[in-house]
Amino acid sequence: MDLAKHAQSIGEIPVGAVVVQDNKVIGEGWNQSITNHDPTAHAEIIALRNAAKKIGNYRLCDTTLYVTLEPCSMCAGAMIHARIKRIVYGANDPKTGAAGTVFNLLNHENLNHKVSCTSGVRADECGQLLSLFFKKRRGAKKNQPPL
């Protein structure tokens, strides 16, 4: 949640993620797509990159990724390629969720790796942070004069 709040403080969509191995955080990330002009700079991708660098291997076997929002298909695909063992997430994403809400890539029968998934952890808190962010953002756009 702290990383999601940090993302919000810099004008990003408030999503934060950490990768944990042997009860130690080995990677963390927050959304940075707007700041970095990078559509792949989601919290999960940043956390995976940092974890892989820290352990010196792109395979992140026996790790758990914690994230405040259900991953999109890009992030779910990266978790599969990294061989993440488990994901724990907060709020469901009814528009692009790829861990069961819209798609279920993490346990798709045709893929060679399955990711264990626990959803709904602190879901209300995570969801409220996102809802308030978008409510403020929509309000700010309404108050802008037309071009």
XYZ file of N, CA, C and O in Angstrom:
588
model
N 0.828 -1.193 0.000
C 0.000 0.000 0.000
C 0.871 1.255 0.000
O 0.514 2.240 -0.638
N 1.995 1.198 0.708
C 2.877 2.367 0.738
C 3.400 2.700 -0.656
O 3.496 3.870 -1.030
N 3.732 1.675 -1.422
C 4.225 1.907 -2.781
C 3.116 2.442 -3.686
O 3.367 3.288 -4.544
N 1.905 1.973 -3.495
C 0.768 2.492 -4.263
C 0.537 3.964 -3.926
O 0.290 4.782 -4.817
N 0.637 4.289 -2.655
C 0.466 5.694 -2.241
C 1.590 6.562 -2.788
O 1.374 7.714 -3.155
N 2.790 6.000 -2.858
C 3.907 6.741 -3.461
C 3.609 7.024 -4.935
O 3.823 8.142 -5.411
N 3.129 6.006 -5.648
C 2.777 6.200 -7.057
C 1.764 7.334 -7.196
O 1.913 8.210 -8.049
N 0.763 7.319 -6.351
C -0.262 8.365 -6.396
C 0.347 9.739 -6.143
O -0.018 10.710 -6.794
N 1.286 9.810 -5.221
C 1.896 11.104 -4.867
C 2.670 11.724 -6.021
O 2.900 12.931 -6.031
N 3.069 10.904 -6.999
C 3.792 11.439 -8.155
C 2.910 11.466 -9.415
O 3.410 11.602 -10.517
N 1.592 11.313 -9.205
C 0.645 11.433 -10.306
C 0.417 10.162 -11.098
O -0.189 10.196 -12.163
N 0.865 9.044 -10.580
C 0.673 7.752 -11.240
C -0.568 7.065 -10.686
O -1.009 7.358 -9.576
N -1.098 6.116 -11.436
C -2.182 5.281 -10.936
C -1.638 4.529 -9.728
O -0.563 3.934 -9.800
N -2.340 4.566 -8.591
C -1.794 4.020 -7.349
C -1.800 2.490 -7.274
O -2.723 1.871 -6.755
N -0.743 1.915 -7.815
C -0.536 0.468 -7.741
C 0.895 0.245 -7.274
O 1.830 0.874 -7.784
N 1.051 -0.646 -6.297
C 2.369 -0.994 -5.791
C 2.531 -2.496 -5.738
O 1.548 -3.230 -5.600
N 3.790 -2.958 -5.848
C 4.066 -4.397 -5.865
C 5.400 -4.698 -5.205
O 6.331 -3.888 -5.283
N 5.486 -5.865 -4.577
C 6.755 -6.364 -4.048
C 6.894 -7.846 -4.401
O 5.902 -8.565 -4.483
N 8.124 -8.274 -4.600
C 8.438 -9.683 -4.808
C 9.178 -10.151 -3.564
O 10.140 -9.505 -3.130
N 8.719 -11.260 -3.012
C 9.272 -11.789 -1.764
C 9.812 -13.199 -2.002
O 9.161 -14.017 -2.648
N 11.004 -13.449 -1.466
C 11.614 -14.778 -1.498
C 12.207 -15.050 -0.124
O 12.947 -14.204 0.410
N 11.895 -16.184 0.448
C 12.380 -16.553 1.789
C 12.091 -15.458 2.819
O 12.968 -15.088 3.612
N 10.879 -14.909 2.753
C 10.416 -13.868 3.681
C 11.201 -12.565 3.594
O 11.186 -11.770 4.528
N 11.885 -12.335 2.469
C 12.624 -11.095 2.257
C 12.157 -10.446 0.962
O 11.999 -11.126 -0.057
N 11.980 -9.129 0.995
C 11.622 -8.388 -0.216
C 12.861 -8.325 -1.101
O 13.907 -7.827 -0.678
N 12.735 -8.854 -2.315
C 13.864 -8.810 -3.245
C 13.610 -7.878 -4.428
O 14.497 -7.639 -5.234
N 12.396 -7.362 -4.525
C 12.076 -6.419 -5.587
C 10.826 -5.642 -5.243
O 9.926 -6.174 -4.604
N 10.810 -4.394 -5.618
C 9.613 -3.582 -5.390
C 9.396 -2.667 -6.583
O 10.324 -2.380 -7.334
N 8.154 -2.243 -6.731
C 7.838 -1.349 -7.833
C 6.508 -0.649 -7.617
O 5.691 -1.073 -6.811
N 6.340 0.428 -8.317
C 5.087 1.171 -8.335
C 4.890 1.634 -9.772
O 5.834 1.668 -10.565
N 3.667 1.936 -10.129
C 3.385 2.360 -11.495
C 4.238 3.571 -11.861
O 4.326 4.532 -11.085
N 4.837 3.495 -13.055
C 5.691 4.580 -13.538
C 5.477 4.846 -15.029
O 6.300 5.474 -15.675
N 4.356 4.376 -15.568
C 4.092 4.524 -16.999
C 4.010 5.979 -17.433
O 4.542 6.354 -18.482
N 3.337 6.807 -16.634
C 3.174 8.222 -16.984
C 4.514 8.938 -16.860
O 4.940 9.638 -17.784
N 5.173 8.739 -15.740
C 6.457 9.402 -15.467
C 7.504 9.048 -16.520
O 8.226 9.920 -16.997
N 7.587 7.774 -16.867
C 8.631 7.303 -17.775
C 8.193 7.209 -19.237
O 8.978 6.765 -20.071
N 6.942 7.601 -19.517
C 6.418 7.487 -20.880
C 6.645 6.068 -21.408
O 7.126 5.859 -22.519
N 6.277 5.093 -20.573
C 6.559 3.690 -20.859
C 5.335 2.851 -20.529
O 5.004 2.659 -19.365
N 4.651 2.328 -21.542
C 3.442 1.544 -21.279
C 3.709 0.242 -20.529
O 2.781 -0.358 -20.006
N 4.972 -0.184 -20.459
C 5.283 -1.423 -19.738
C 5.702 -1.178 -18.294
O 5.971 -2.138 -17.562
N 5.744 0.047 -17.853
C 6.247 0.368 -16.514
C 5.171 0.223 -15.439
O 4.942 1.120 -14.632
N 4.522 -0.937 -15.425
C 3.553 -1.249 -14.373
C 4.310 -1.671 -13.124
O 5.459 -2.136 -13.190
N 3.661 -1.546 -11.978
C 4.283 -1.866 -10.691
C 4.869 -3.280 -10.690
O 5.992 -3.499 -10.217
N 4.112 -4.236 -11.234
C 4.564 -5.629 -11.228
C 5.817 -5.815 -12.070
O 6.750 -6.517 -11.670
N 5.857 -5.195 -13.232
C 7.006 -5.328 -14.129
C 8.246 -4.733 -13.473
O 9.327 -5.344 -13.495
N 8.104 -3.563 -12.863
C 9.237 -2.927 -12.177
C 9.728 -3.823 -11.043
O 10.930 -4.030 -10.871
N 8.794 -4.376 -10.258
C 9.168 -5.258 -9.150
C 9.872 -6.516 -9.656
O 10.873 -6.960 -9.072
N 9.365 -7.109 -10.743
C 10.002 -8.296 -11.321
C 11.407 -7.985 -11.814
O 12.348 -8.754 -11.582
N 11.568 -6.855 -12.488
C 12.901 -6.454 -12.983
C 13.882 -6.292 -11.830
O 15.022 -6.765 -11.905
N 13.441 -5.607 -10.781
C 14.318 -5.383 -9.628
C 14.689 -6.696 -8.938
O 15.834 -6.895 -8.542
N 13.727 -7.591 -8.804
C 13.990 -8.885 -8.164
C 14.970 -9.707 -8.998
O 15.907 -10.314 -8.446
N 14.767 -9.735 -10.302
C 15.650 -10.506 -11.175
C 17.086 -9.984 -11.106
O 18.041 -10.762 -11.045
N 17.232 -8.657 -11.095
C 18.576 -8.067 -10.979
C 19.210 -8.426 -9.639
O 20.391 -8.739 -9.568
N 18.402 -8.375 -8.589
C 18.944 -8.641 -7.253
C 19.467 -10.067 -7.123
O 20.529 -10.284 -6.542
N 18.730 -11.041 -7.662
C 19.195 -12.427 -7.516
C 20.049 -12.891 -8.693
O 20.604 -13.986 -8.660
N 20.142 -12.060 -9.738
C 20.977 -12.417 -10.888
C 20.396 -13.519 -11.743
O 21.138 -14.309 -12.338
N 19.070 -13.553 -11.829
C 18.415 -14.592 -12.632
C 17.019 -14.098 -13.007
O 16.293 -13.601 -12.151
N 16.654 -14.273 -14.274
C 15.308 -13.864 -14.683
C 14.242 -14.843 -14.231
O 13.063 -14.529 -14.245
N 14.635 -16.021 -13.807
C 13.700 -16.986 -13.248
C 13.551 -16.695 -11.759
O 14.532 -16.704 -11.009
N 12.336 -16.413 -11.361
C 12.048 -16.045 -9.973
C 11.258 -17.155 -9.283
O 10.213 -16.924 -8.676
N 11.780 -18.371 -9.405
C 11.127 -19.535 -8.801
C 11.028 -19.356 -7.288
O 11.862 -18.698 -6.677
N 10.018 -19.952 -6.715
C 9.806 -19.907 -5.262
C 9.688 -18.486 -4.717
O 10.165 -18.192 -3.623
N 9.070 -17.610 -5.504
C 8.808 -16.246 -5.039
C 7.305 -15.986 -5.039
O 6.541 -16.657 -5.720
N 6.936 -14.995 -4.261
C 5.548 -14.523 -4.223
C 5.546 -13.055 -4.588
O 6.372 -12.281 -4.084
N 4.640 -12.676 -5.471
C 4.467 -11.281 -5.831
C 3.191 -10.778 -5.169
O 2.130 -11.384 -5.329
N 3.315 -9.706 -4.401
C 2.174 -9.051 -3.761
C 1.922 -7.760 -4.517
O 2.851 -6.981 -4.759
N 0.663 -7.511 -4.885
C 0.325 -6.310 -5.639
C -1.070 -5.842 -5.236
O -1.922 -6.642 -4.879
N -1.280 -4.555 -5.300
C -2.532 -3.974 -4.827
C -3.694 -4.153 -5.801
O -4.843 -4.042 -5.405
N -3.402 -4.429 -7.067
C -4.439 -4.570 -8.092
C -4.188 -5.831 -8.904
O -3.041 -6.167 -9.216
N -5.255 -6.508 -9.269
C -5.157 -7.690 -10.124
C -4.326 -7.357 -11.368
O -4.541 -6.324 -12.004
N -3.389 -8.218 -11.726
C -2.531 -7.916 -12.872
C -3.271 -7.950 -14.205
O -4.237 -8.689 -14.374
N -2.760 -7.157 -15.137
C -3.249 -7.170 -16.515
C -2.599 -8.345 -17.247
O -1.749 -9.056 -16.693
N -2.946 -8.530 -18.505
C -2.394 -9.657 -19.265
C -0.887 -9.535 -19.466
O -0.172 -10.547 -19.440
N -0.373 -8.330 -19.648
C 1.069 -8.146 -19.807
C 1.799 -8.596 -18.547
O 2.772 -9.359 -18.614
N 1.322 -8.145 -17.405
C 1.972 -8.476 -16.142
C 1.818 -9.953 -15.802
O 2.763 -10.593 -15.330
N 0.650 -10.512 -16.064
C 0.439 -11.943 -15.832
C 1.380 -12.761 -16.713
O 1.977 -13.741 -16.250
N 1.544 -12.357 -17.953
C 2.469 -13.046 -18.850
C 3.899 -12.981 -18.348
O 4.634 -13.981 -18.393
N 4.306 -11.835 -17.847
C 5.660 -11.696 -17.303
C 5.854 -12.593 -16.086
O 6.917 -13.192 -15.906
N 4.822 -12.719 -15.260
C 4.910 -13.590 -14.082
C 5.064 -15.048 -14.490
O 5.820 -15.792 -13.860
N 4.377 -15.436 -15.541
C 4.485 -16.805 -16.044
C 5.903 -17.055 -16.560
O 6.535 -18.048 -16.220
N 6.416 -16.122 -17.362
C 7.770 -16.276 -17.902
C 8.820 -16.286 -16.802
O 9.831 -16.987 -16.912
N 8.599 -15.535 -15.732
C 9.545 -15.479 -14.618
C 9.416 -16.672 -13.683
O 10.229 -16.852 -12.797
N 8.359 -17.453 -13.860
C 8.094 -18.626 -13.031
C 7.785 -18.268 -11.574
O 8.158 -18.977 -10.646
N 7.087 -17.129 -11.411
C 6.607 -16.763 -10.083
C 5.782 -17.934 -9.541
O 4.980 -18.521 -10.263
N 5.958 -18.259 -8.281
C 5.205 -19.369 -7.687
C 3.790 -18.949 -7.311
O 2.833 -19.686 -7.511
N 3.667 -17.743 -6.757
C 2.378 -17.317 -6.212
C 2.219 -15.811 -6.352
O 3.185 -15.060 -6.265
N 0.975 -15.388 -6.560
C 0.640 -13.973 -6.527
C -0.453 -13.766 -5.490
O -1.353 -14.598 -5.336
N -0.358 -12.650 -4.779
C -1.375 -12.223 -3.828
C -1.744 -10.801 -4.231
O -0.869 -9.940 -4.324
N -3.031 -10.577 -4.492
C -3.418 -9.220 -4.886
C -4.648 -8.745 -4.128
O -5.393 -9.533 -3.559
N -4.821 -7.425 -4.157
C -5.920 -6.789 -3.443
C -7.186 -6.697 -4.272
O -8.009 -7.608 -4.281
N -7.343 -5.596 -4.991
C -8.582 -5.305 -5.721
C -8.637 -6.028 -7.064
O -7.625 -6.141 -7.766
N -9.822 -6.509 -7.408
C -10.050 -7.056 -8.746
C -10.058 -5.921 -9.753
O -10.414 -4.784 -9.423
N -9.683 -6.241 -10.984
C -9.736 -5.267 -12.067
C -10.789 -5.716 -13.073
O -10.531 -6.589 -13.908
N -11.994 -5.126 -13.004
C -13.096 -5.574 -13.861
C -12.924 -5.236 -15.339
O -13.694 -5.712 -16.171
N -11.912 -4.445 -15.693
C -11.702 -4.080 -17.096
C -10.585 -4.875 -17.758
O -10.700 -5.239 -18.925
N -9.499 -5.126 -17.016
C -8.356 -5.799 -17.653
C -7.751 -6.905 -16.796
O -6.656 -7.380 -17.092
N -8.425 -7.329 -15.754
C -7.869 -8.338 -14.846
C -7.588 -9.662 -15.532
O -8.471 -10.242 -16.154
N -6.347 -10.138 -15.395
C -5.943 -11.377 -16.060
C -5.631 -12.493 -15.069
O -4.929 -13.435 -15.388
N -6.184 -12.380 -13.852
C -6.007 -13.430 -12.847
C -7.354 -14.034 -12.478
O -7.528 -14.568 -11.394
N -8.315 -13.893 -13.379
C -9.612 -14.508 -13.158
C -10.810 -13.612 -13.373
O -11.902 -14.093 -13.655
N -10.652 -12.303 -13.274
C -11.805 -11.417 -13.413
C -12.267 -11.302 -14.865
O -13.446 -11.476 -15.153
N -11.358 -11.011 -15.772
C -11.689 -10.937 -17.196
C -11.096 -12.141 -17.925
O -11.773 -12.789 -18.712
N -9.829 -12.397 -17.671
C -9.106 -13.549 -18.223
C -8.490 -14.300 -17.052
O -8.356 -13.752 -15.967
N -8.034 -15.526 -17.306
C -7.261 -16.226 -16.291
C -6.015 -16.789 -16.945
O -5.916 -17.977 -17.229
N -5.051 -15.912 -17.187
C -3.807 -16.342 -17.813
C -2.917 -17.105 -16.835
O -2.145 -17.975 -17.258
N -3.016 -16.792 -15.570
C -2.112 -17.394 -14.592
C -2.292 -18.901 -14.464
O -1.373 -19.593 -14.024
N -3.443 -19.402 -14.844
C -3.693 -20.841 -14.758
C -4.300 -21.392 -16.044
O -5.062 -22.349 -16.013
N -3.928 -20.797 -17.152
C -4.462 -21.239 -18.439
C -3.935 -22.626 -18.776
O -2.745 -22.915 -18.647
N -4.834 -23.469 -19.227
C -4.486 -24.882 -19.478
C -3.415 -25.076 -20.543
O -2.686 -26.064 -20.525
N -3.265 -24.128 -21.465
C -2.295 -24.287 -22.547
C -0.909 -23.744 -22.230
O 0.001 -23.897 -23.036
N -0.753 -23.122 -21.085
C 0.549 -22.559 -20.735
C 1.362 -23.550 -19.912
O 0.822 -24.377 -19.186
N 2.674 -23.428 -20.002
C 3.567 -24.397 -19.373
C 3.834 -24.119 -17.891
O 4.496 -24.929 -17.238
N 3.365 -23.015 -17.371
C 3.579 -22.700 -15.960
C 2.279 -22.153 -15.379
O 1.588 -21.369 -16.025
N 1.969 -22.558 -14.196
C 0.782 -22.075 -13.480
C 1.247 -21.293 -12.253
O 2.232 -21.651 -11.621
N 0.510 -20.238 -11.940
C 0.824 -19.398 -10.797
C -0.320 -19.511 -9.799
O -1.468 -19.238 -10.135
N -0.004 -19.882 -8.593
C -1.000 -19.925 -7.525
C -1.463 -18.499 -7.239
O -0.654 -17.565 -7.253
N -2.745 -18.334 -6.983
C -3.285 -16.976 -6.844
C -4.188 -16.861 -5.619
O -5.074 -17.682 -5.409
N -3.928 -15.824 -4.837
C -4.791 -15.457 -3.719
C -5.276 -14.041 -3.988
O -4.469 -13.129 -4.162
N -6.589 -13.864 -4.045
C -7.148 -12.544 -4.366
C -7.919 -11.979 -3.188
O -8.273 -12.693 -2.254
N -8.148 -10.690 -3.244
C -9.003 -10.033 -2.271
C -8.344 -9.628 -0.961
O -9.033 -9.225 -0.033
N -7.019 -9.688 -0.886
C -6.322 -9.298 0.347
C -6.309 -7.768 0.429
O -5.792 -7.098 -0.449
N -6.951 -7.254 1.464
C -7.109 -5.799 1.651
C -7.784 -5.160 0.433
O -7.484 -4.041 0.042
N -8.708 -5.901 -0.149
C -9.373 -5.469 -1.381
C -10.092 -4.140 -1.234
O -10.009 -3.294 -2.127
N -10.798 -3.951 -0.139
C -11.534 -2.692 0.049
C -10.586 -1.504 0.099
O -10.817 -0.487 -0.563
N -9.521 -1.643 0.849
C -8.539 -0.560 0.981
C -7.866 -0.262 -0.363
O -7.720 0.895 -0.762
N -7.477 -1.310 -1.066
C -6.841 -1.132 -2.374
C -7.812 -0.517 -3.376
O -7.456 0.396 -4.126
N -9.027 -1.021 -3.385
C -10.046 -0.518 -4.299
C -10.408 0.930 -4.038
O -10.590 1.713 -4.972
N -10.505 1.302 -2.762
C -10.833 2.689 -2.418
C -9.754 3.645 -2.883
O -10.058 4.734 -3.379
N -8.499 3.255 -2.721
C -7.395 4.106 -3.163
C -7.504 4.369 -4.662
O -7.382 5.509 -5.117
N -7.773 3.331 -5.420
C -7.925 3.482 -6.869
C -9.164 4.297 -7.234
O -9.101 5.192 -8.079
N -10.282 4.010 -6.584
C -11.526 4.735 -6.874
C -11.388 6.225 -6.607
O -11.811 7.055 -7.426
N -10.788 6.573 -5.485
C -10.597 7.991 -5.157
C -9.661 8.668 -6.147
O -9.889 9.815 -6.539
N -8.618 7.963 -6.553
C -7.679 8.515 -7.531
C -8.404 8.865 -8.829
O -8.270 9.977 -9.339
N -9.192 7.926 -9.350
C -9.878 8.171 -10.620
C -11.004 9.187 -10.473
O -11.270 9.961 -11.399
N -11.652 9.223 -9.318
C -12.694 10.222 -9.075
C -12.095 11.625 -9.109
O -12.631 12.533 -9.755
N -10.959 11.808 -8.444
C -10.274 13.110 -8.458
C -9.805 13.462 -9.867
O -9.903 14.610 -10.292
N -9.314 12.473 -10.577
C -8.814 12.707 -11.928
C -9.941 13.129 -12.867
O -9.779 14.049 -13.668
N -11.094 12.449 -12.758
C -12.244 12.836 -13.589
C -12.720 14.240 -13.217
O -13.073 15.029 -14.087
N -12.724 14.563 -11.924
C -13.131 15.890 -11.466
C -12.210 16.977 -11.990
O -12.660 18.048 -12.387
N -10.922 16.698 -12.009
C -9.947 17.669 -12.514
C -10.165 17.918 -14.002
O -10.041 19.047 -14.470
N -10.488 16.872 -14.761
C -10.725 17.041 -16.208
C -11.986 17.846 -16.468
O -12.049 18.625 -17.403
N -13.026 17.686 -15.620
C -14.263 18.448 -15.799
C -14.047 19.927 -15.585
O -14.703 20.753 -16.197
N -13.111 20.267 -14.712
C -12.860 21.663 -14.370
C -11.909 22.363 -15.326
O -11.659 23.552 -15.186
N -11.369 21.624 -16.309
C -10.482 22.248 -17.279
C -11.285 22.912 -18.387
O -12.272 22.336 -18.860
N -10.877 24.102 -18.793
C -11.593 24.758 -19.887
C -11.354 24.021 -21.205
O -10.290 23.435 -21.398
N -12.339 24.035 -22.106
C -12.170 23.367 -23.402
C -11.084 24.061 -24.225
O -10.870 25.251 -24.075
N -10.452 23.298 -25.095
C -9.405 23.855 -25.947
C -9.964 24.611 -27.112
O -10.982 24.420 -27.616
